[in-house]
Every structure is written in structure tokens, then in C-alpha cells.
DNA sequence: CCTAAAATTGCAAACGTTTGCGGTAAATTT
DNA sequence: AAATTTACCGCAAACGTTTGCAATTTTAGG
């Protein structure tokens, strides 16, 4: 079945294509009478403009590209959900590609975005991306890029991210308030700037405001490693009264071990983490956490994108603030 | 900076646009010498074909639409991850929209897909969609639709889904094998066909092969409800030796309660669920589950889509098989 | 009534490709 | 050396829109 086009409508109505086009978008040049006729026929013939033709003609696509390490991820999927909502409201659609933390995929994905002349891209750097030339190519094409979560260091880019330092500090505050004496603090991959930032902020704060509290810092790369690390450090004699998990992944490992050893939370040990909120809600008692909302980050990123498109200069880096959510584990 | 086009290349090389076009795609009509020249310039000028122009000209888009109730969902995001992988391999990109279980959004999303002349759409019906006219409109436009997970009843549609009945039966088998005497079986929203199917299959199987086992069937609509229901039925005197959770959502509620009451798994109670696998792995011991892989479903859906596009008639309904994964909770 | 202004509508080019067909020059066959 | 292939390349239309401008009709002012 052949699609309805402007030409077809024009023929049937004995009008020119341009008149039909204008009528459809309520152009003041067109009389009410013709507008009505055109709309009527368009409806009955189920006319739907061809997005490609429009994009070709107007050189703008109403599509945003999104590139994440993985879609199947509690944080990123809520981020995506947020920008999807906003996009729809603003008449944009989303093209989502995953990098799988592989710079080569990242490259190809950006290429697809360029070829589709997306209006903008939301990008989360894959874990070890060094070379940002690819993104330079995007600005050459006048395609705005908003980086989120894992962002480049340079100031010239537009970026939104969690207030990592704040998160760590809020966690530290609560740990101090609990009167913790011995803390086991677990962080992620030390090569990632997010781990560095959180650890540094945490450590500095603890040393400054609770110098007597003894903290042990450990880096782990997965839930399994975290579980093993927790097991090892918890040893036979329960030496720690509080454990801090930098991410959900780490929290999961810790909680596995806590369940296995049947340690009572919060009586025998206090638990606090940085999280989206979903994982902490799975346990009893709920784990207290510092909230980093992918959803909020998405909303913020979208605002930045729109500002960027409208041409207004945007602040180079915005962060979404964190707040503490009491669970019962502290 | 202006984009490189065929025209630009042609001008610089003193060739016609058509020659450049053909050279770029290794058309036999073009001499090796010119091909080399063209490729060289194209590379140095970073030529990237305009997808819209191509799509307009060729009337085919290399984009698939995906419509899910929610992206932020353990099952759907692994489904999406799977088709994204396959799509990339096959030169397609994905446009993902969420319905939020709202038929109105579903309608709008499909409209966007039509306007973008997607090559096909993967659709998961929103929970209470009754009217399938919208999807008829897609076939009018020759856009193939592969339904997944929540699928229409009619045979004329192409669909892939989990083998719901098999899942329930496998769970039942394992419950019987455990020698369960009193089972608490929790199912989801009774209005959904997935709940009906699983419950019916489970019940029939139990009644046939373990008529003496006492089963209590309960429907709940959320984790919270599941938690409350479990609490209520578990009562003071521990009456059940086994609990079956139809979904992750329900399992989460059950486990909350189990942790709170400090019930020992599997000694005091056996736990089994139907799941993707992620949630069951969060607990100690890991919860045994019947695996329903969104990832596998995605792969299968993609095969169906490709078959559909190639024009070969596809089987109306395919299911991905389920398998039992031993956790330690039974 | 005539003319100028206002209200409508149409023409045609442009966006960047692809592709059928026709044209020329070189190579091959008689 | 003439006739026929073969190899290479360009012309131009088409895909479905948008939009500046010109053309036409209607309306209003005198």
C-alpha cells in the first residue's frame, strides 16, 4: 500500500503542493476554507509526513543519540527513561546505542549518529576512552554533545554528572554521626575518576573531622571481588562496626557476605552506600544510602541539551545534588 | 562547518555526482583509477553519506523501532541489549520508546515510528491494550511487527514469548521433587494473561502429579503486596515449607519478609521463582529459579524480524525455552 | 469604476542521494 | 580500415518536503 504524500493530497484537491503543505501547518497565508478541506482529506487518507524528507529539507532531525556503556544497568536505564520522557514531550525521539565499554563501538556508534544527523548526543564515555577526537568531529558537524556520568576532564565540554564528592562526604557525615570507630570503605576500579573522586573526598573528610576513626580502604572491581574482600577483612573477630559501599555493585557483594555470615544489621554492623535506591530497598532493613538519581541526571542533561541547541551558552559542568535516604541500616 | 556531500566531491574532482556515487560503492562501471581518487578525497574530507537522503531515495531506513512498557526493567533492558547487539551487527540502529503501560503513548510511539519509516518494530503490548487497530495500520504500511513478551492472542501476528506454561511446570516439578507438603504460590495481576497462564499450568501440574501437596494460591500486584501477603500467610505457626514467586517483583517482597523474620532458607522454607537471574543472585543462598532470559528472547525476536523482512513467511509464534537454575534455596 | 493594497495561491529550487539510460572513446574483432 | 564491443562516464529524474518569491484574485479606498 502506497503512502499518502503531499503530492497526492494536492492532486485530489486540485491544489498545489505548497498550499497543501502550508495548510497543514496552519500558515496564515492560507484561507480557512482550504485549510479545512486539506485537513479533512489528510485525516481521511491518514497522511503522515515523511520524516526523512523533512529532515533532508530542513537539515534537522528531531532525533537525539544516546550512548551508554550498557542499557541493562540500573543507573543508565533510569537515565534513559528520563531523557526519553523529556524527548517525547519535546517532539524528539531517541536513538540508543551501547558501547559495551569498548571504544571501538563508541566510534561506530558516533558514526551512525553523524550519518543520521542527530540533533544532539548524550554520551557516557566508555570506561577507558582516552582519545576524544571522535567527539571533536561531532562539534565540527555542529552536533552538540552533552556528556553524563563518565565525563571528560576538559572544561570545554558540556557535562552533567553526579556530585561525586558531595555523595562521599554525605556518607562520611553519616558514618561519623553514627559514632563509627572502625570503618571498612569499599571503592570501585581505582583507574576510574569516579572512584578516585569519591575516595579522595571521603578520606579527606574522615581525616579532618574524625581523625580517630580507623578507616580501611579497599578497591574492588566486581560484586564477587567485593564479597571476597568483605569476607577477608571481616575475618573471625568482627573488627568493623561500619561498612561503606561506593556503588550498588559493591553493596551487592557486601550484602551477600553479610547474609551468609548472618551478621545483624545495623546492630553488629552499619551499612551505607551510594545508590540509585533500588538495590538498597531489597534488603531488610533497607540499606541507608546517598541517592544518586539517574533519573534526575537525565532531566538535567536534557535541560543542558536544549540550552545547547537553542544556542545559549551553557555552563560547562553541572552536577545533580545528592541527598541522604535513611533506610535503617545505620 | 558544512558537511561533505557528493556534490562537493564531484566538483573538486571534476567528475559528475553519479560517478562519485558509484565509485564510492565500487560499481564495476568505474575505473580503478577514478575509484582511488574518489576514495582518497572522500577520506580526507571525511565524507559521510547523509542517511536521510539515502532513506528518502531508497525508501528504506535501517532503523528498527522498539516499544516497551519501561526501559528501566530488568527483563526489558536485557531484551533491548540483545536486539541492539544484533541490530548493530546487521547495520541497523534502534529507536526506543516506552509506553509506560499507557495505550495513548503506545499510539504516539507507533506514529513516530511510521513517520520515521522504520524497517520494523518490536512491540510489547502495554498491559491493557485492547485495540489492535494501531498495529493493523503498521501492516498497511508494510512495516513488519514482531510482538514480544506481552503478545496479542490472534494467530495472524508474529510473536515471540517465554514459554510461560513450561516455566510454571518446571517450577512445579522442582517443588514436587523437594517433597514439599505445603506450598505458598504467589502470582501477579490476575488480569494479565501471563499470570493466568502460569497459574493454570502450575495448578494443573500440581493437582495431577502431587495431589496430596497442599497449595495456597495468592495474587498480588506489587512487591509490597507480596511482602504483606507472605507475612499474613506465614503467620505465627510456620505452616509452609515452600514458596513459589512468579516474578522478580514478587520474589523481592517475599525475601524482604524472609529476611525480616530471619527465616532460614532452605532449611525452614524453600524458595523458587521465575526470573531473569539477577535478583535471585542477590541473596544468600542464591535463590533457585526457572530462567526466562530477556536476552535470549531478544535474539529470537531479531531472527523473526529478519525473516519477516526478507519476506519469508515466519511461524506465527515462537517461544524460548526455560531452564532450571539451581541456587541453593531448595 | 479604477487603483492600490491585502489576501490567497502557485512556481520552482533546494536538500543529498540513487539509478536507468544514453553517450563517447578506446579496445577488439573481422 | 571498418564495424562492433567494451569500458567508462554524465544527464536527469526521482524520493517528499519547505520556502522565497512571483502571480493571481479579492477587497477596500477614493
XYZ file of C-alpha atoms (C1' of nucleotides) in Angstrom:
720
model
C 0.000 0.000 0.000
C 1.386 3.336 -1.027
C 1.910 6.124 1.486
C -0.082 9.302 1.323
C 2.043 12.260 0.276
C 1.552 15.953 -0.155
C 1.502 15.444 -3.874
C -1.359 13.009 -3.635
C -3.372 15.339 -1.459
C -2.644 18.203 -3.818
C -3.832 16.270 -6.823
C -7.055 15.177 -5.230
C -7.816 18.689 -4.055
C -6.670 20.432 -7.203
C -4.263 22.496 -5.201
C -0.553 22.996 -5.336
C 1.763 21.075 -3.110
C 2.923 24.213 -1.382
C -0.588 25.230 -0.496
C -1.289 21.862 0.971
C 1.944 21.957 2.910
C 1.160 25.345 4.337
C -2.434 24.498 5.070
C -1.327 21.535 7.104
C 0.782 23.695 9.339
C -1.704 26.490 9.746
C 0.202 29.041 7.797
C -1.583 32.430 7.925
C -1.376 32.796 4.157
C -3.940 30.083 3.646
C -7.649 30.677 3.871
C -9.668 28.916 6.489
C -11.770 27.240 3.852
C -8.876 25.486 2.146
C -7.273 24.645 5.437
C -10.372 22.777 6.429
C -10.591 20.929 3.166
C -6.969 19.939 3.358
C -7.141 18.789 6.927
C -10.228 16.773 6.196
C -8.678 14.890 3.343
C -5.382 14.460 5.158
C -7.203 12.857 8.041
C -9.288 10.560 5.974
C -6.262 9.477 3.981
C -4.190 9.113 7.096
C -1.495 11.432 5.894
C 1.743 11.206 7.838
C 4.635 13.396 6.806
C 7.763 11.632 5.727
C 10.305 12.388 8.382
C 13.208 11.795 6.034
C 12.059 14.287 3.509
C 11.558 16.845 6.226
C 14.922 16.178 7.716
C 16.597 16.342 4.374
C 14.982 19.594 3.615
C 15.294 21.232 6.994
C 18.623 19.688 7.931
C 17.395 18.906 11.379
C 16.354 15.554 12.613
C 14.410 15.684 15.845
C 16.367 12.703 16.999
C 18.840 12.508 19.830
C 21.539 9.906 20.067
C 22.336 8.281 23.361
C 25.416 6.264 24.024
C 25.801 4.297 27.221
C 28.144 1.517 28.281
C 25.160 -0.751 28.810
C 21.437 -0.379 28.719
C 20.919 -3.180 31.183
C 22.051 -1.169 34.143
C 20.025 0.218 36.997
C 21.594 3.622 36.726
C 21.675 4.104 32.997
C 18.249 2.773 32.341
C 16.713 5.308 34.658
C 18.793 7.976 32.987
C 17.485 6.844 29.639
C 13.954 6.697 30.919
C 14.242 10.316 31.987
C 15.535 11.677 28.717
C 13.058 9.568 26.824
C 10.220 11.214 28.700
C 11.541 14.676 28.074
C 12.326 13.939 24.469
C 8.839 12.786 23.774
C 7.415 15.899 25.364
C 9.595 17.994 23.107
C 8.912 16.101 19.936
C 12.179 14.257 19.794
C 12.847 10.575 19.508
C 15.803 8.688 20.865
C 18.342 6.506 19.190
C 20.123 4.428 21.757
C 23.372 2.592 21.253
C 25.586 0.811 23.751
C 29.349 0.931 23.766
C 29.852 -2.113 25.990
C 32.774 -0.108 27.313
C 34.530 -0.688 24.041
C 35.998 2.423 22.417
C 35.637 0.848 19.002
C 31.905 0.524 19.435
C 31.831 4.048 20.699
C 33.413 5.147 17.444
C 30.967 3.280 15.284
C 28.022 4.492 17.262
C 29.038 8.079 16.826
C 29.377 7.457 13.141
C 25.840 6.187 12.971
C 24.740 9.283 14.820
C 26.512 11.523 12.384
C 25.081 9.741 9.402
C 21.658 10.146 10.858
C 22.372 13.789 11.501
C 21.043 13.574 15.026
C 20.228 16.868 16.701
C 22.467 16.069 19.594
C 24.039 13.256 21.524
C 24.097 12.288 25.150
C 27.319 10.459 25.772
C 28.729 8.495 28.628
C 32.389 7.805 27.959
C 33.289 4.166 27.916
C 35.482 3.310 30.847
C 38.860 3.748 29.268
C 38.296 6.146 26.432
C 41.374 8.307 26.099
C 41.041 9.830 22.700
C 38.391 12.455 22.400
C 38.989 13.301 18.738
C 35.811 11.495 17.854
C 33.864 13.949 19.864
C 35.684 16.819 18.259
C 34.336 15.553 14.991
C 30.869 15.978 16.390
C 31.387 19.644 17.118
C 32.837 20.063 13.641
C 29.444 18.881 12.463
C 27.704 21.237 14.840
C 26.217 18.379 16.757
C 26.055 19.291 20.429
C 27.248 16.678 22.872
C 26.215 16.505 26.484
C 28.404 14.184 28.494
C 26.975 12.495 31.507
C 28.161 10.378 34.384
C 31.569 9.468 32.992
C 32.765 12.734 31.545
C 35.969 14.136 30.121
C 38.170 16.335 32.251
C 38.499 19.250 29.868
C 36.456 22.305 30.553
C 35.418 22.926 27.015
C 32.788 20.189 27.070
C 29.244 20.349 28.308
C 28.755 17.832 31.035
C 26.442 16.764 33.781
C 27.317 14.346 36.489
C 26.590 13.343 39.994
C 28.168 15.398 42.700
C 30.566 12.610 43.484
C 32.498 14.418 46.153
C 29.307 15.542 47.856
C 27.998 11.977 47.851
C 31.083 10.687 49.536
C 31.053 13.477 52.071
C 27.411 12.949 52.959
C 28.155 9.302 53.511
C 31.114 10.203 55.677
C 28.998 12.614 57.704
C 26.505 9.916 58.488
C 29.203 7.486 59.374
C 30.665 9.967 61.816
C 27.266 10.723 63.246
C 26.785 7.047 63.919
C 29.862 7.200 66.044
C 31.705 4.638 63.990
C 35.072 3.567 65.281
C 36.269 1.192 62.606
C 35.112 1.612 59.052
C 35.577 -0.601 56.048
C 35.247 1.535 52.928
C 34.957 -0.196 49.595
C 35.533 1.616 46.318
C 35.445 0.659 42.646
C 38.061 0.426 39.923
C 40.872 2.761 41.019
C 41.530 3.704 37.402
C 38.167 5.417 37.110
C 37.970 9.034 38.058
C 34.689 8.419 39.798
C 36.401 6.066 42.224
C 39.228 8.479 42.764
C 36.951 11.403 43.430
C 34.745 9.573 45.859
C 37.597 8.013 47.712
C 39.570 11.205 47.979
C 36.637 13.237 49.215
C 35.668 10.535 51.677
C 39.135 10.094 53.030
C 39.838 13.786 53.399
C 36.599 14.362 55.210
C 37.117 11.493 57.596
C 40.663 12.513 58.370
C 39.637 16.035 59.026
C 36.505 15.542 61.103
C 37.040 12.158 62.669
C 40.760 11.591 62.811
C 40.381 8.927 65.461
C 38.097 6.754 63.389
C 40.040 3.970 61.836
C 39.286 3.508 58.138
C 40.372 0.718 55.851
C 40.183 1.454 52.145
C 39.792 -1.266 49.578
C 39.267 -1.199 45.820
C 37.312 -3.942 44.088
C 36.110 -4.394 40.537
C 33.004 -6.502 40.885
C 30.385 -7.820 43.229
C 32.336 -11.007 43.622
C 35.517 -9.197 44.498
C 33.654 -7.047 46.956
C 32.185 -10.096 48.605
C 35.600 -11.691 48.882
C 37.161 -8.509 50.187
C 34.483 -8.085 52.798
C 34.850 -11.680 53.888
C 38.565 -11.342 54.185
C 38.535 -8.144 56.181
C 35.695 -9.058 58.416
C 37.752 -12.056 59.498
C 36.838 -14.094 62.514
C 36.952 -11.349 65.044
C 34.457 -8.766 63.978
C 36.697 -5.782 63.657
C 34.496 -3.311 61.797
C 31.387 -1.595 63.031
C 30.537 0.141 59.755
C 30.896 -0.610 56.076
C 30.632 1.844 53.222
C 29.949 0.677 49.652
C 30.638 3.126 46.863
C 28.270 1.538 44.355
C 25.417 -0.908 44.056
C 27.746 -3.478 42.651
C 29.873 -3.358 45.759
C 26.886 -3.249 48.048
C 25.570 -6.421 46.484
C 28.796 -8.247 47.261
C 28.854 -6.955 50.804
C 25.282 -7.947 51.467
C 25.857 -11.408 50.101
C 28.523 -11.889 52.665
C 26.525 -10.297 55.456
C 23.635 -12.633 54.770
C 25.904 -15.640 54.596
C 27.560 -14.816 57.888
C 24.200 -13.884 59.346
C 25.542 -10.610 60.653
C 22.864 -8.381 62.141
C 22.305 -5.030 60.512
C 22.555 -2.431 61.985
C 23.275 -3.891 65.400
C 26.502 -5.658 64.598
C 27.421 -3.591 61.613
C 26.185 -0.424 59.998
C 25.841 -0.316 56.242
C 25.735 2.703 53.976
C 26.104 3.041 50.241
C 25.800 5.348 47.285
C 22.982 4.237 45.054
C 20.013 4.816 42.889
C 17.855 3.370 45.625
C 16.608 0.174 44.103
C 19.163 -2.267 45.430
C 19.125 -0.836 48.966
C 15.387 -1.394 49.085
C 15.809 -5.107 48.544
C 17.132 -5.858 51.970
C 15.734 -5.842 55.453
C 16.306 -3.460 56.939
C 16.542 -1.201 53.922
C 20.079 -0.019 53.431
C 20.665 3.661 54.066
C 22.152 5.333 51.061
C 23.167 8.573 49.479
C 20.941 8.992 46.497
C 22.374 9.482 43.030
C 19.427 9.578 40.782
C 19.954 8.608 37.173
C 16.522 9.973 36.584
C 17.416 13.400 37.917
C 20.635 13.352 35.990
C 18.685 12.625 32.837
C 16.386 15.564 33.408
C 19.343 17.818 33.966
C 21.142 16.549 30.903
C 18.101 17.263 28.815
C 17.916 20.831 30.017
C 21.535 21.261 29.055
C 20.930 19.786 25.655
C 18.026 22.076 24.943
C 20.013 25.080 26.068
C 22.820 24.000 23.828
C 20.557 23.654 20.840
C 18.906 26.964 21.395
C 22.403 28.300 21.103
C 22.636 29.846 24.507
C 25.988 29.161 26.056
C 25.672 26.584 28.754
C 27.648 26.189 31.900
C 30.435 23.771 31.289
C 29.612 21.410 34.102
C 26.512 20.892 36.179
C 26.054 18.390 38.915
C 22.912 16.996 40.464
C 22.933 17.185 44.162
C 22.801 14.205 46.433
C 20.678 13.523 49.451
C 20.759 11.017 52.215
C 17.986 8.448 52.401
C 17.505 6.748 55.724
C 16.952 3.035 55.449
C 17.504 1.553 58.859
C 20.916 0.074 58.366
C 22.783 2.747 60.323
C 31.374 23.732 9.201
C 29.496 22.403 6.227
C 29.070 18.703 5.619
C 30.861 16.996 2.797
C 28.478 15.879 0.083
C 28.730 14.006 -3.160
C 28.330 17.269 -4.969
C 31.320 18.757 -3.233
C 33.473 15.759 -4.020
C 32.320 15.845 -7.621
C 33.211 19.490 -8.006
C 36.654 19.109 -6.550
C 37.405 16.111 -8.738
C 35.787 17.483 -11.854
C 33.550 14.471 -12.043
C 29.828 14.015 -12.088
C 27.893 13.248 -8.945
C 26.818 9.926 -10.287
C 30.357 8.848 -10.957
C 31.393 9.759 -7.471
C 28.429 7.938 -6.039
C 29.220 4.817 -7.981
C 32.916 4.998 -7.261
C 32.196 5.085 -3.586
C 30.276 1.872 -3.748
C 32.654 0.035 -6.034
C 30.416 -0.043 -9.014
C 32.037 -2.056 -11.875
C 31.386 0.738 -14.341
C 34.012 2.922 -12.741
C 37.725 2.605 -13.477
C 40.109 1.719 -10.735
C 41.952 4.963 -11.193
C 38.932 7.168 -10.532
C 37.768 4.953 -7.716
C 41.044 5.522 -5.983
C 40.948 9.240 -6.470
C 37.413 9.423 -5.165
C 38.078 7.301 -2.161
C 41.147 9.309 -1.331
C 39.345 12.611 -1.366
C 36.329 11.191 0.404
C 38.554 10.006 3.216
C 40.486 13.177 3.566
C 37.297 15.215 3.566
C 35.642 12.820 5.958
C 32.700 12.173 3.721
C 29.758 10.557 5.432
C 26.655 9.834 3.435
C 23.506 11.580 4.547
C 21.270 8.867 5.865
C 18.142 10.905 5.242
C 18.848 11.424 1.614
C 19.520 7.745 1.202
C 16.409 6.780 3.043
C 14.334 9.208 1.089
C 15.688 7.913 -2.148
C 15.670 4.223 -1.329
C 12.586 4.235 0.864
C 14.207 2.080 3.477
C 15.551 3.218 6.770
C 17.827 0.744 8.506
C 16.180 1.632 11.757
C 14.065 -0.567 13.984
C 11.563 0.747 16.457
C 11.226 -0.809 19.863
C 8.353 -0.215 22.187
C 8.439 -1.418 25.761
C 6.386 -0.590 28.839
C 9.536 0.626 30.579
C 13.188 0.663 29.805
C 14.145 0.610 33.448
C 13.250 -3.001 33.915
C 15.494 -5.960 34.417
C 13.741 -8.020 31.808
C 13.212 -5.470 29.086
C 16.593 -3.927 29.294
C 18.275 -7.239 28.640
C 15.870 -7.776 25.777
C 16.832 -4.409 24.380
C 20.504 -5.099 24.885
C 20.142 -8.256 22.806
C 18.413 -6.682 19.848
C 20.754 -3.738 19.990
C 23.704 -6.069 19.582
C 22.138 -7.867 16.682
C 20.980 -4.681 15.067
C 24.428 -3.214 15.093
C 25.861 -6.343 13.550
C 23.341 -6.052 10.777
C 23.753 -2.378 10.140
C 20.581 -1.284 11.854
C 20.086 1.247 14.577
C 17.394 1.230 17.217
C 14.805 3.751 18.159
C 13.436 3.002 21.580
C 10.246 4.376 23.045
C 8.438 3.488 26.229
C 4.713 3.171 26.580
C 4.612 3.372 30.384
C 1.758 0.915 30.004
C -0.324 3.703 28.608
C -2.133 2.884 25.362
C -2.074 6.524 24.389
C 1.695 6.626 24.479
C 1.724 3.406 22.553
C -0.270 5.119 19.854
C 2.010 8.104 19.648
C 5.099 5.979 19.625
C 3.854 3.976 16.709
C 3.123 7.198 14.915
C 6.688 8.319 15.374
C 7.822 5.002 14.020
C 5.673 5.371 10.964
C 6.850 8.874 10.333
C 10.391 7.671 10.528
C 9.562 4.844 8.179
C 11.272 2.323 10.405
C 12.094 -1.003 8.825
C 10.255 -2.869 11.520
C 9.059 -2.647 15.069
C 9.459 -4.820 18.118
C 6.453 -4.313 20.286
C 5.481 -5.332 23.742
C 1.817 -4.605 24.277
C 1.100 -2.307 27.161
C -0.689 -4.125 29.919
C -4.244 -3.384 28.982
C -4.164 -2.701 25.289
C -7.330 -3.986 23.763
C -7.460 -2.341 20.418
C -5.004 -3.627 17.887
C -6.080 -1.370 15.027
C -2.929 0.656 15.506
C -0.905 -2.360 14.637
C -3.026 -3.038 11.632
C -2.009 0.350 10.404
C 1.583 -0.803 10.543
C 0.933 -3.705 8.222
C -0.910 -1.368 5.902
C 2.377 0.477 5.691
C 4.252 -2.771 5.152
C 6.103 -2.356 8.399
C 6.632 -5.749 9.982
C 5.858 -6.049 13.666
C 7.303 -8.656 15.967
C 5.487 -8.850 19.255
C 7.341 -9.998 22.300
C 6.601 -10.929 25.884
C 3.109 -9.477 26.097
C 1.592 -10.513 22.807
C -1.835 -10.493 21.191
C -3.874 -13.639 21.100
C -4.631 -13.684 17.390
C -2.673 -16.060 15.243
C -2.085 -13.667 12.414
C 0.663 -11.826 14.262
C 4.319 -12.691 14.517
C 5.246 -13.152 18.124
C 7.898 -14.447 20.431
C 7.463 -15.018 24.102
C 8.633 -17.013 27.025
C 7.261 -20.490 27.390
C 5.142 -19.429 30.329
C 3.455 -22.736 30.879
C 6.751 -24.596 30.741
C 8.259 -22.231 33.268
C 5.492 -22.862 35.717
C 5.677 -26.597 35.175
C 9.410 -26.727 35.679
C 8.963 -24.843 38.920
C 6.251 -27.269 39.955
C 8.447 -30.254 39.135
C 11.181 -28.979 41.384
C 8.775 -28.271 44.151
C 7.471 -31.804 43.973
C 10.978 -33.168 43.855
C 11.763 -31.298 47.030
C 8.982 -33.222 48.665
C 7.063 -30.126 49.548
C 3.960 -30.632 51.619
C 2.579 -27.143 51.928
C 3.233 -24.619 49.211
C 2.523 -20.912 49.065
C 2.335 -19.876 45.425
C 2.297 -16.191 44.611
C 1.192 -14.872 41.227
C 0.871 -11.449 39.634
C -2.037 -9.364 38.438
C -4.825 -11.862 37.672
C -5.967 -9.738 34.740
C -2.780 -10.409 32.824
C -2.676 -13.434 30.642
C 0.842 -14.177 31.786
C -0.419 -14.629 35.334
C -3.293 -16.750 34.176
C -1.117 -18.999 32.071
C 1.475 -19.556 34.724
C -1.031 -20.136 37.449
C -3.141 -22.507 35.417
C -0.187 -24.587 34.286
C 1.234 -24.688 37.779
C -2.016 -25.658 39.400
C -2.891 -28.350 36.890
C 0.508 -29.894 37.162
C 0.469 -29.942 40.938
C -3.006 -31.391 41.116
C -2.120 -34.095 38.688
C 1.258 -35.179 39.982
C 1.134 -34.240 43.643
C -2.489 -34.225 44.646
C -1.609 -34.539 48.297
C 0.514 -31.417 48.379
C -1.436 -28.530 49.784
C -1.135 -25.373 47.715
C -2.319 -21.898 48.553
C -2.647 -19.516 45.616
C -2.420 -15.777 46.030
C -2.392 -12.905 43.552
C -0.520 -9.720 44.309
C 0.257 -6.629 42.268
C 3.498 -5.357 43.724
C 6.472 -6.163 45.885
C 4.784 -4.540 48.813
C 1.631 -6.567 48.386
C 3.678 -9.701 48.041
C 5.515 -8.925 51.242
C 2.262 -8.334 53.065
C 0.704 -11.459 51.644
C 3.648 -13.573 52.637
C 3.634 -12.121 56.116
C -0.017 -12.798 56.526
C 0.074 -16.374 55.328
C 3.251 -17.309 57.090
C 1.558 -16.325 60.296
C 2.934 -17.284 63.648
C 2.994 -21.002 63.198
C 5.147 -21.697 60.197
C 2.717 -23.504 58.007
C 4.500 -23.516 54.643
C 7.630 -25.375 53.704
C 7.958 -23.922 50.207
C 7.170 -20.646 48.493
C 6.923 -20.009 44.776
C 7.232 -16.493 43.332
C 6.029 -15.961 39.788
C 8.152 -12.877 39.136
C 11.091 -10.905 40.445
C 8.747 -8.340 41.845
C 7.041 -10.911 43.970
C 10.281 -12.563 44.954
C 11.570 -9.258 46.249
C 8.594 -8.885 48.543
C 8.895 -12.422 49.782
C 12.588 -12.090 50.504
C 12.058 -8.852 52.378
C 9.768 -10.672 54.718
C 12.014 -13.712 54.983
C 14.924 -11.518 55.994
C 12.841 -9.596 58.458
C 11.558 -12.748 60.133
C 15.015 -14.249 59.894
C 13.660 -17.419 58.379
C 16.365 -19.820 57.251
C 16.496 -20.698 53.577
C 16.303 -23.500 52.558
C 16.098 -25.223 55.928
C 12.910 -23.668 57.189
C 11.493 -22.758 53.846
C 12.334 -23.489 50.234
C 12.164 -20.642 47.731
C 11.818 -20.846 43.979
C 10.971 -18.224 41.403
C 10.749 -17.407 37.744
C 13.313 -14.821 36.829
C 15.965 -13.362 34.635
C 18.532 -14.399 37.212
C 19.759 -11.105 38.548
C 17.539 -10.722 41.578
C 17.933 -14.344 42.699
C 21.696 -13.862 42.738
C 21.410 -11.091 45.303
C 20.582 -13.327 48.198
C 22.401 -15.897 50.185
C 21.894 -18.609 49.364
C 21.140 -17.753 45.776
C 17.514 -18.341 45.001
C 16.789 -21.227 42.660
C 14.833 -20.079 39.663
C 13.439 -21.002 36.315
C 15.238 -18.842 33.840
C 13.380 -16.595 31.462
C 16.021 -14.779 29.557
C 15.148 -11.436 28.075
C 18.405 -11.685 26.252
C 17.503 -14.930 24.573
C 14.083 -13.605 23.759
C 15.701 -10.626 22.095
C 17.887 -12.809 19.935
C 14.908 -14.847 18.903
C 12.846 -11.780 18.146
C 15.580 -10.472 15.920
C 15.711 -13.664 13.923
C 11.992 -13.406 13.403
C 12.295 -9.809 12.322
C 14.955 -10.570 9.776
C 12.961 -13.456 8.402
C 9.970 -11.194 8.147
C 11.891 -8.558 6.260
C 13.414 -10.999 3.882
C 9.826 -11.808 3.073
C 9.890 -15.428 4.065
C 6.796 -16.388 5.958
C 7.573 -16.813 9.612
C 5.996 -19.091 12.119
C 3.299 -17.247 13.913
C 4.561 -17.839 17.423
C 7.889 -18.922 18.800
C 8.787 -19.402 22.403
C 12.150 -19.518 24.085
C 12.540 -22.458 26.324
C 13.102 -22.253 30.020
C 15.613 -23.999 32.184
C 16.025 -24.527 35.875
C 18.934 -22.853 37.596
C 19.937 -24.289 40.934
C 20.674 -21.653 43.522
C 20.667 -23.337 46.881
C 17.316 -22.233 48.141
C 15.528 -25.539 47.580
C -15.474 52.195 -11.669
C -10.349 52.447 -11.063
C -6.478 51.548 -8.482
C -3.784 50.188 -4.691
C -3.409 47.160 -1.023
C -4.369 42.818 1.073
C -5.382 38.093 0.873
C -4.596 33.831 -1.367
C -2.292 30.547 -4.042
C 1.288 28.568 -7.210
C 6.143 28.096 -9.211
C 10.337 26.290 -8.759
C 14.508 25.446 -6.467
C 16.709 23.086 -2.988
C 18.066 19.304 0.464
C 21.713 14.693 -0.950
C 21.216 10.577 -2.763
C 20.453 6.557 -6.361
C 19.920 4.687 -10.872
C 18.160 3.892 -15.776
C 19.710 5.271 -19.850
C 22.342 7.380 -23.301
C 26.917 8.978 -24.973
C 31.753 8.916 -26.051
C 36.281 7.000 -26.520
C 39.108 3.123 -26.561
C 39.766 -1.718 -27.495
C 38.708 -5.633 -30.019
C 37.096 -8.194 -33.783
C 36.532 -9.031 -38.699
C 40.266 0.076 -42.053
C 35.554 -0.519 -40.930
C 32.414 -2.483 -37.660
C 31.415 -3.934 -33.333
C 32.237 -4.468 -28.463
C 33.710 -2.944 -24.200
C 34.865 0.353 -20.688
C 33.932 4.411 -18.623
C 31.328 8.382 -17.507
C 27.475 12.044 -17.356
C 22.432 13.537 -17.679
C 18.445 13.926 -15.488
C 14.625 12.324 -12.914
C 13.016 10.914 -8.668
C 12.245 10.423 -3.441
C 8.737 14.156 -0.225
C 9.272 18.127 1.843
C 9.898 23.502 2.768
C 10.041 28.234 1.448
C 11.273 32.737 -1.035
C 9.141 34.919 -4.399
C 6.018 35.876 -8.026
C 1.329 35.656 -9.670
C -3.303 35.913 -9.170
C -7.565 37.085 -7.083
C -10.236 39.584 -3.814
C -11.165 43.565 -1.050
C -11.193 48.240 0.087
C -10.458 53.138 -0.607
C -11.414 57.046 -3.220
